[in-house]
Amino acid sequence: METVLALVIGCLYAISFYLMLRRSMVKLIFGLMLFTQAVNLLIFTAAGLTRGQPPIVPPGATAVPAPYADPLPQALILTAIVISFGMLAFALALTRRGFLAMQTDDLDRLGRDAPE
């Protein structure tokens, strides 16, 4: 399973880098979206795929019985999802504002035609 996820992560990284190198602002945003999903999958896979019970200490025990799912990667991924959503909302608002002001989403034209 880890091999399949490694291939999927590699493909997501490749597609996201390809999209981020395009001249369109919309393709840049799609590339950023795919990049954040690839990072989330990478964190999930690096933590190890454990199908276990939740990490709850039973009454009378001093430790969690093995095997258990590690909650730290899940918390990191949840935090990364929230941050990427905020970044995506800001990028969409910035793209819309730039398109309304300059009537283009071409990054080369946005930098060249900017008022001084």
Coordinates of C-alpha atoms in Angstrom, one line a residue:
M1 CA 0.0 0.0 0.0
E2 CA 2.9 2.4 0.8
T3 CA 4.3 1.8 -2.7
V4 CA 1.0 2.8 -4.4
L5 CA 0.7 5.9 -2.2
A6 CA 4.4 6.8 -3.0
L7 CA 3.5 6.7 -6.7
V8 CA 0.4 8.7 -6.2
I9 CA 2.3 11.3 -4.1
G10 CA 5.0 11.5 -6.8
C11 CA 2.4 12.0 -9.5
L12 CA 0.7 14.7 -7.5
Y13 CA 4.0 16.5 -6.9
A14 CA 4.9 16.3 -10.6
I15 CA 1.5 17.6 -11.8
S16 CA 1.5 20.4 -9.2
F17 CA 5.0 21.6 -10.2
Y18 CA 3.9 21.5 -13.9
L19 CA 0.8 23.6 -13.2
M20 CA 2.7 26.1 -11.0
L21 CA 5.2 26.7 -13.8
R22 CA 2.5 27.7 -16.2
R23 CA 1.7 31.4 -16.9
S24 CA -1.9 31.4 -15.9
M25 CA -2.8 32.4 -12.4
V26 CA -5.7 29.9 -12.3
K27 CA -3.3 27.1 -13.1
L28 CA -1.0 28.3 -10.4
I29 CA -3.8 28.0 -7.9
F30 CA -4.7 24.5 -9.1
G31 CA -1.0 23.6 -8.7
L32 CA -1.0 24.9 -5.1
M33 CA -4.1 22.9 -4.3
L34 CA -2.6 19.7 -5.6
F35 CA 0.7 20.5 -3.8
T36 CA -1.1 20.8 -0.5
Q37 CA -2.9 17.5 -1.1
A38 CA 0.4 15.8 -1.9
V39 CA 2.0 17.1 1.3
N40 CA -1.0 15.8 3.3
L41 CA -0.6 12.3 1.7
L42 CA 3.1 12.4 2.4
I43 CA 2.6 13.2 6.1
F44 CA 0.0 10.4 6.3
T45 CA 2.2 7.9 4.6
A46 CA 5.4 8.8 6.5
A47 CA 3.6 8.3 9.8
G48 CA 2.9 4.7 8.8
L49 CA -0.4 3.1 7.9
T50 CA -1.6 1.4 11.0
R51 CA -5.1 -0.1 11.2
G52 CA -5.5 -0.2 14.9
Q53 CA -7.7 1.0 17.7
P54 CA -7.9 4.6 18.9
P55 CA -5.2 5.6 21.3
I56 CA -7.3 5.4 24.5
V57 CA -5.9 4.0 27.7
P58 CA -8.4 1.5 29.1
P59 CA -9.4 1.7 32.8
G60 CA -6.8 0.2 35.1
A61 CA -4.0 0.2 32.4
T62 CA -1.0 2.5 32.4
A63 CA -0.4 2.5 28.6
V64 CA -2.2 2.2 25.4
P65 CA -2.4 -1.4 24.1
A66 CA -0.7 -2.0 20.8
P67 CA -1.5 -1.6 17.9
Y68 CA -3.0 1.8 18.0
A69 CA -3.3 4.7 15.5
D70 CA -1.0 7.6 16.1
P71 CA -3.0 10.8 16.5
L72 CA -0.2 13.3 15.8
P73 CA -0.1 12.9 12.0
Q74 CA -3.9 13.2 11.9
A75 CA -3.6 16.5 13.9
L76 CA -0.9 17.7 11.6
I77 CA -2.9 16.9 8.5
L78 CA -6.0 18.6 9.9
T79 CA -3.9 21.7 10.6
A80 CA -2.5 21.7 7.1
I81 CA -6.0 21.4 5.6
V82 CA -7.1 24.5 7.5
I83 CA -4.0 26.5 6.5
S84 CA -4.3 25.4 2.9
F85 CA -8.0 26.4 2.8
G86 CA -7.1 29.9 4.1
M87 CA -4.3 30.2 1.6
L88 CA -6.5 29.1 -1.2
A89 CA -9.2 31.6 -0.3
F90 CA -6.7 34.4 -0.2
A91 CA -5.2 33.4 -3.5
L92 CA -8.6 33.2 -5.2
A93 CA -9.5 36.7 -3.9
L94 CA -6.1 38.0 -5.0
T95 CA -6.6 36.5 -8.5
R96 CA -10.1 37.9 -8.8
R97 CA -8.9 41.4 -7.8
G98 CA -6.0 41.2 -10.2
F99 CA -8.2 40.0 -13.1
L100 CA -10.7 42.8 -12.5
A101 CA -7.9 45.4 -12.4
M102 CA -5.8 44.2 -15.3
Q103 CA -8.3 42.1 -17.4
T104 CA -5.8 39.2 -17.6
D105 CA -4.6 36.2 -15.6
D106 CA -1.3 35.9 -17.5
L107 CA 1.5 36.3 -14.9
D108 CA 3.9 37.8 -17.5
R109 CA 1.4 40.5 -18.5
L110 CA 0.5 41.2 -14.8
G111 CA 4.1 42.0 -14.0
R112 CA 4.8 44.0 -17.2
D113 CA 1.7 46.1 -17.3
A114 CA 1.6 47.0 -13.6
P115 CA 1.1 50.7 -13.0
E116 CA 4.1 52.4 -11.4

